[in-house]
Amino acid sequence: MGASITIQNAVKRYGKDTIINGLSLDIQPGEFFTLLGPSGCGKTTLLRMIIGFNSIEGGTFRINDRIINNIPTNKRNIGMVFQNYAVFPHMSVFDNVAFGLKNRKMSKEEIDRKVDEILKIVKIDHLKDRMPAKLSGGQQQRVALARAIVIQPEVLLMDEPLSNLDAKLRVEMRNAIKRIQKQIGITTVYVTHDQEEALAVSDRIAVMNGGVIQQIDTPARVYQRPANRFVSNFIGLSNFLPAQVHKGGETSLRFHRNGGYRISIKNLSPDVQDGQIVLTAIRPEEFVIHASGEEGLKATVQSSVFLGTATHYFLKLEDGAEIEAIQSADVWEQIPNGTMVCLRVKARKINVFTEDGSQALIVREENL
Ligand SMILES: Nc1ncnc2c1ncn2[C@@H]1O[C@H](COP(=O)(O)OP(=O)(O)OP(=O)(O)O)[C@@H](O)[C@H]1O
Ligand SMILES: [Mg+2]
């Protein structure tokens, strides 16, 4: 079984630049934990601190109860898979995977047995005598993964392991990685800037921006209930519209800049004030398009794209805001450009933030 990882108040500086300033997180034994964020936000930096390739300027890193700050990399019992495979080109698949074991003074029989077992798990046992140059990208990545896990580390770190693969192979390999991770139960910290990949593989996701963790939650939660505007826009796509809160009887939101269309809302945090201006975040699939003249947000179709399962509409609202709405394929006709329509909003799934977007104003649902 994997180990827990606990990071408290981590600080990383490169010269005078502080990249990470007081970052904390807890990773459970056996968890598939993903660091997700835009380029340059500090994902690789944090991973390199965990494995020991980077100095640590502050804070405490623990694997189980052991503080690892000053323990050398080769004593931390961590396996790592990099973006660019890093397999030895002059060694066969078998020798690549056996390499880490040879340094551990095992008998030849034991090494053979272990390598065969791991090659079966990653499903390349039929390729064990091949040289890396004669393998596909996905097969090379399986070799790299096998080499990292054959030493039975307590923790597996993966830094964008699939970014060199084409789109179809990426999906195949991410499913393979998830299956293998669950099969051997190893605590995994996975780095990606691909939000779909993060949603697909993770038990929990830490969304990072500028060296700061914005939210740590399950894939469903970071998508459905983002902690702030950044997360809402980084995971999936959101349209942001200001609205005014009306309390008394039923609480409602009034899109005051767009004709005063009102929706009632049940799950707004109780400390929101009557009259407060808030920022709503509405996913494209939460709009329902109706013919013009009915109740809703008045909008003009600017353009549309038919994508098989749905049609994506790009529309302009009365206040000039440009938004995207998705209509599922059970509607046959494509609405022509220039048409005036009315957009109703499915209130249950929208998100509401403070006007500056920094804080969510929705009560946490326990069943999500
Ligand atoms: N050795 C270094 N010396 C100085 N600055 C560095 C060094 N390595 C990284 N940085 C800086 O630290 C910040 C975080 O970099 P990091 O590589 O951790 O980003 P990342 O989240 O992994 O991005 P990407 O998705 O592009 O891989 C960046 O601003 C980067 O320029
Ligand atoms: Mg990186």
PDB file of C-alpha atoms in Angstrom, residues 141-294:
ATOM      1  CA  GLN A 141       6.064   5.358 -21.898  1.00  0.00           C
ATOM      2  CA  ARG A 142       5.009   1.946 -20.538  1.00  0.00           C
ATOM      3  CA  VAL A 143       8.697   1.018 -20.213  1.00  0.00           C
ATOM      4  CA  ALA A 144       9.337   4.217 -18.262  1.00  0.00           C
ATOM      5  CA  LEU A 145       6.364   3.464 -16.018  1.00  0.00           C
ATOM      6  CA  ALA A 146       7.475  -0.145 -15.489  1.00  0.00           C
ATOM      7  CA  ARG A 147      10.961   1.049 -14.562  1.00  0.00           C
ATOM      8  CA  ALA A 148       9.565   3.489 -12.014  1.00  0.00           C
ATOM      9  CA  ILE A 149       7.284   0.967 -10.286  1.00  0.00           C
ATOM     10  CA  VAL A 150       9.464  -2.174 -10.393  1.00  0.00           C
ATOM     11  CA  ILE A 151      11.465  -0.914  -7.401  1.00  0.00           C
ATOM     12  CA  GLN A 152       8.202  -0.855  -5.411  1.00  0.00           C
ATOM     13  CA  PRO A 153       8.406   2.770  -4.321  1.00  0.00           C
ATOM     14  CA  GLU A 154       6.003   4.128  -1.708  1.00  0.00           C
ATOM     15  CA  VAL A 155       5.207   7.082  -3.934  1.00  0.00           C
ATOM     16  CA  LEU A 156       5.026   7.548  -7.705  1.00  0.00           C
ATOM     17  CA  LEU A 157       5.507  10.983  -9.268  1.00  0.00           C
ATOM     18  CA  MET A 158       4.562  11.638 -12.897  1.00  0.00           C
ATOM     19  CA  ASP A 159       5.301  14.915 -14.670  1.00  0.00           C
ATOM     20  CA  GLU A 160       3.177  15.319 -17.810  1.00  0.00           C
ATOM     21  CA  PRO A 161       3.930  11.706 -18.797  1.00  0.00           C
ATOM     22  CA  LEU A 162       1.597  11.747 -21.789  1.00  0.00           C
ATOM     23  CA  SER A 163       2.359  15.090 -23.401  1.00  0.00           C
ATOM     24  CA  ASN A 164       4.557  13.602 -26.138  1.00  0.00           C
ATOM     25  CA  LEU A 165       1.830  11.251 -27.331  1.00  0.00           C
ATOM     26  CA  ASP A 166      -0.871  11.893 -29.914  1.00  0.00           C
ATOM     27  CA  ALA A 167      -4.421  12.516 -28.722  1.00  0.00           C
ATOM     28  CA  LYS A 168      -5.755   8.968 -29.168  1.00  0.00           C
ATOM     29  CA  LEU A 169      -2.770   7.324 -27.497  1.00  0.00           C
ATOM     30  CA  ARG A 170      -2.988   9.833 -24.645  1.00  0.00           C
ATOM     31  CA  VAL A 171      -6.494   8.664 -23.819  1.00  0.00           C
ATOM     32  CA  GLU A 172      -5.458   5.001 -24.044  1.00  0.00           C
ATOM     33  CA  MET A 173      -2.396   5.538 -21.829  1.00  0.00           C
ATOM     34  CA  ARG A 174      -4.206   7.592 -19.206  1.00  0.00           C
ATOM     35  CA  ASN A 175      -6.686   4.741 -18.788  1.00  0.00           C
ATOM     36  CA  ALA A 176      -3.760   2.298 -18.531  1.00  0.00           C
ATOM     37  CA  ILE A 177      -2.029   4.482 -15.915  1.00  0.00           C
ATOM     38  CA  LYS A 178      -5.165   4.724 -13.834  1.00  0.00           C
ATOM     39  CA  ARG A 179      -5.747   0.953 -13.998  1.00  0.00           C
ATOM     40  CA  ILE A 180      -2.148   0.177 -13.010  1.00  0.00           C
ATOM     41  CA  GLN A 181      -2.178   2.728 -10.198  1.00  0.00           C
ATOM     42  CA  LYS A 182      -5.299   1.188  -8.665  1.00  0.00           C
ATOM     43  CA  GLN A 183      -3.983  -2.344  -9.220  1.00  0.00           C
ATOM     44  CA  ILE A 184      -0.777  -1.747  -7.263  1.00  0.00           C
ATOM     45  CA  GLY A 185      -2.292   0.831  -4.893  1.00  0.00           C
ATOM     46  CA  ILE A 186       0.611   3.253  -5.038  1.00  0.00           C
ATOM     47  CA  THR A 187       0.212   6.867  -3.874  1.00  0.00           C
ATOM     48  CA  THR A 188       0.579   8.915  -7.044  1.00  0.00           C
ATOM     49  CA  VAL A 189       1.195  12.611  -7.648  1.00  0.00           C
ATOM     50  CA  TYR A 190       0.427  13.381 -11.261  1.00  0.00           C
ATOM     51  CA  VAL A 191       1.177  16.663 -13.012  1.00  0.00           C
ATOM     52  CA  THR A 192      -0.706  17.909 -16.036  1.00  0.00           C
ATOM     53  CA  HIS A 193      -2.011  21.101 -17.561  1.00  0.00           C
ATOM     54  CA  ASP A 194      -4.693  19.147 -19.435  1.00  0.00           C
ATOM     55  CA  GLN A 195      -7.932  19.545 -17.508  1.00  0.00           C
ATOM     56  CA  GLU A 196      -9.712  16.652 -19.210  1.00  0.00           C
ATOM     57  CA  GLU A 197      -6.837  14.307 -18.344  1.00  0.00           C
ATOM     58  CA  ALA A 198      -6.980  15.482 -14.727  1.00  0.00           C
ATOM     59  CA  LEU A 199     -10.743  14.899 -14.525  1.00  0.00           C
ATOM     60  CA  ALA A 200     -10.348  11.426 -16.048  1.00  0.00           C
ATOM     61  CA  VAL A 201      -7.623   9.969 -13.821  1.00  0.00           C
ATOM     62  CA  SER A 202      -7.707  11.690 -10.428  1.00  0.00           C
ATOM     63  CA  ASP A 203      -9.172  10.868  -7.060  1.00  0.00           C
ATOM     64  CA  ARG A 204      -8.552  14.500  -6.136  1.00  0.00           C
ATOM     65  CA  ILE A 205      -7.212  17.494  -8.017  1.00  0.00           C
ATOM     66  CA  ALA A 206      -5.253  20.473  -6.669  1.00  0.00           C
ATOM     67  CA  VAL A 207      -5.794  23.409  -9.017  1.00  0.00           C
ATOM     68  CA  MET A 208      -2.789  25.754  -8.870  1.00  0.00           C
ATOM     69  CA  ASN A 209      -2.187  29.261 -10.136  1.00  0.00           C
ATOM     70  CA  GLY A 210       0.900  31.380  -9.551  1.00  0.00           C
ATOM     71  CA  GLY A 211       2.323  28.951  -6.985  1.00  0.00           C
ATOM     72  CA  VAL A 212      -0.893  29.050  -4.929  1.00  0.00           C
ATOM     73  CA  ILE A 213      -3.404  26.217  -4.560  1.00  0.00           C
ATOM     74  CA  GLN A 214      -6.843  27.504  -5.522  1.00  0.00           C
ATOM     75  CA  GLN A 215      -8.867  24.400  -4.654  1.00  0.00           C
ATOM     76  CA  ILE A 216      -8.340  20.761  -3.671  1.00  0.00           C
ATOM     77  CA  ASP A 217     -11.344  18.601  -4.437  1.00  0.00           C
ATOM     78  CA  THR A 218     -12.746  15.642  -6.363  1.00  0.00           C
ATOM     79  CA  PRO A 219     -13.043  16.008 -10.151  1.00  0.00           C
ATOM     80  CA  ALA A 220     -16.838  16.404  -9.862  1.00  0.00           C
ATOM     81  CA  ARG A 221     -16.484  19.166  -7.292  1.00  0.00           C
ATOM     82  CA  VAL A 222     -13.830  21.218  -9.035  1.00  0.00           C
ATOM     83  CA  TYR A 223     -15.981  21.102 -12.171  1.00  0.00           C
ATOM     84  CA  GLN A 224     -19.434  21.607 -10.611  1.00  0.00           C
ATOM     85  CA  ARG A 225     -18.513  23.775  -7.631  1.00  0.00           C
ATOM     86  CA  PRO A 226     -15.329  25.709  -8.419  1.00  0.00           C
ATOM     87  CA  ALA A 227     -13.922  27.712  -5.505  1.00  0.00           C
ATOM     88  CA  ASN A 228     -13.400  30.890  -7.508  1.00  0.00           C
ATOM     89  CA  ARG A 229     -13.482  32.458 -10.953  1.00  0.00           C
ATOM     90  CA  PHE A 230     -10.037  31.137 -11.897  1.00  0.00           C
ATOM     91  CA  VAL A 231     -10.990  27.501 -11.270  1.00  0.00           C
ATOM     92  CA  SER A 232     -14.355  28.000 -12.943  1.00  0.00           C
ATOM     93  CA  ASN A 233     -12.674  29.151 -16.115  1.00  0.00           C
ATOM     94  CA  PHE A 234      -9.659  26.836 -16.044  1.00  0.00           C
ATOM     95  CA  ILE A 235     -11.729  23.659 -15.677  1.00  0.00           C
ATOM     96  CA  GLY A 236     -14.216  23.681 -18.502  1.00  0.00           C
ATOM     97  CA  LEU A 237     -15.582  26.953 -19.745  1.00  0.00           C
ATOM     98  CA  SER A 238     -17.836  29.439 -17.997  1.00  0.00           C
ATOM     99  CA  ASN A 239     -19.690  32.554 -19.058  1.00  0.00           C
ATOM    100  CA  PHE A 240     -19.436  35.252 -16.380  1.00  0.00           C
ATOM    101  CA  LEU A 241     -22.414  37.576 -15.953  1.00  0.00           C
ATOM    102  CA  PRO A 242     -22.983  40.090 -13.147  1.00  0.00           C
ATOM    103  CA  ALA A 243     -26.298  39.930 -11.310  1.00  0.00           C
ATOM    104  CA  GLN A 244     -28.002  41.493  -8.299  1.00  0.00           C
ATOM    105  CA  VAL A 245     -29.264  39.478  -5.331  1.00  0.00           C
ATOM    106  CA  HIS A 246     -32.895  39.936  -4.244  1.00  0.00           C
ATOM    107  CA  LYS A 247     -33.834  38.509  -0.876  1.00  0.00           C
ATOM    108  CA  GLY A 248     -37.207  38.252   0.775  1.00  0.00           C
ATOM    109  CA  GLY A 249     -39.512  35.311   0.168  1.00  0.00           C
ATOM    110  CA  GLU A 250     -37.633  33.417  -2.475  1.00  0.00           C
ATOM    111  CA  THR A 251     -34.049  34.506  -3.110  1.00  0.00           C
ATOM    112  CA  SER A 252     -33.456  35.449  -6.719  1.00  0.00           C
ATOM    113  CA  LEU A 253     -30.739  36.775  -9.000  1.00  0.00           C
ATOM    114  CA  ARG A 254     -31.569  39.592 -11.391  1.00  0.00           C
ATOM    115  CA  PHE A 255     -29.414  40.087 -14.464  1.00  0.00           C
ATOM    116  CA  HIS A 256     -29.649  43.857 -14.092  1.00  0.00           C
ATOM    117  CA  ARG A 257     -27.397  44.603 -17.059  1.00  0.00           C
ATOM    118  CA  ASN A 258     -29.441  42.366 -19.351  1.00  0.00           C
ATOM    119  CA  GLY A 259     -33.115  43.350 -19.202  1.00  0.00           C
ATOM    120  CA  GLY A 260     -33.686  42.339 -15.580  1.00  0.00           C
ATOM    121  CA  TYR A 261     -34.266  38.617 -16.260  1.00  0.00           C
ATOM    122  CA  ARG A 262     -34.687  36.920 -12.895  1.00  0.00           C
ATOM    123  CA  ILE A 263     -33.985  33.391 -11.756  1.00  0.00           C
ATOM    124  CA  SER A 264     -34.722  32.008  -8.324  1.00  0.00           C
ATOM    125  CA  ILE A 265     -31.823  30.395  -6.523  1.00  0.00           C
ATOM    126  CA  LYS A 266     -32.017  28.027  -3.555  1.00  0.00           C
ATOM    127  CA  ASN A 267     -28.453  27.321  -2.496  1.00  0.00           C
ATOM    128  CA  LEU A 268     -26.978  30.800  -2.038  1.00  0.00           C
ATOM    129  CA  SER A 269     -24.869  31.266   1.083  1.00  0.00           C
ATOM    130  CA  PRO A 270     -26.905  32.907   3.898  1.00  0.00           C
ATOM    131  CA  ASP A 271     -24.431  35.759   4.413  1.00  0.00           C
ATOM    132  CA  VAL A 272     -25.074  37.214   0.963  1.00  0.00           C
ATOM    133  CA  GLN A 273     -26.769  40.623   1.366  1.00  0.00           C
ATOM    134  CA  ASP A 274     -29.942  41.860  -0.266  1.00  0.00           C
ATOM    135  CA  GLY A 275     -28.956  44.044  -3.226  1.00  0.00           C
ATOM    136  CA  GLN A 276     -25.400  42.680  -3.388  1.00  0.00           C
ATOM    137  CA  ILE A 277     -23.836  42.529  -6.845  1.00  0.00           C
ATOM    138  CA  VAL A 278     -22.441  39.075  -7.571  1.00  0.00           C
ATOM    139  CA  LEU A 279     -20.735  37.330 -10.472  1.00  0.00           C
ATOM    140  CA  THR A 280     -22.570  34.334 -11.898  1.00  0.00           C
ATOM    141  CA  ALA A 281     -20.679  31.623 -13.772  1.00  0.00           C
ATOM    142  CA  ILE A 282     -22.839  29.801 -16.288  1.00  0.00           C
ATOM    143  CA  ARG A 283     -21.550  26.848 -18.308  1.00  0.00           C
ATOM    144  CA  PRO A 284     -22.569  26.806 -22.000  1.00  0.00           C
ATOM    145  CA  GLU A 285     -24.732  23.721 -21.444  1.00  0.00           C
ATOM    146  CA  GLU A 286     -26.758  25.461 -18.706  1.00  0.00           C
ATOM    147  CA  PHE A 287     -28.442  27.834 -21.176  1.00  0.00           C
ATOM    148  CA  VAL A 288     -31.651  26.804 -22.887  1.00  0.00           C
ATOM    149  CA  ILE A 289     -32.276  28.650 -26.149  1.00  0.00           C
ATOM    150  CA  HIS A 290     -35.845  29.806 -26.806  1.00  0.00           C
ATOM    151  CA  ALA A 291     -37.390  31.815 -29.644  1.00  0.00           C
ATOM    152  CA  SER A 292     -37.248  35.565 -29.179  1.00  0.00           C
ATOM    153  CA  GLY A 293     -39.900  37.437 -27.199  1.00  0.00           C
ATOM    154  CA  GLU A 294     -40.094  35.052 -24.287  1.00  0.00           C
TER     155      GLU A 294
END
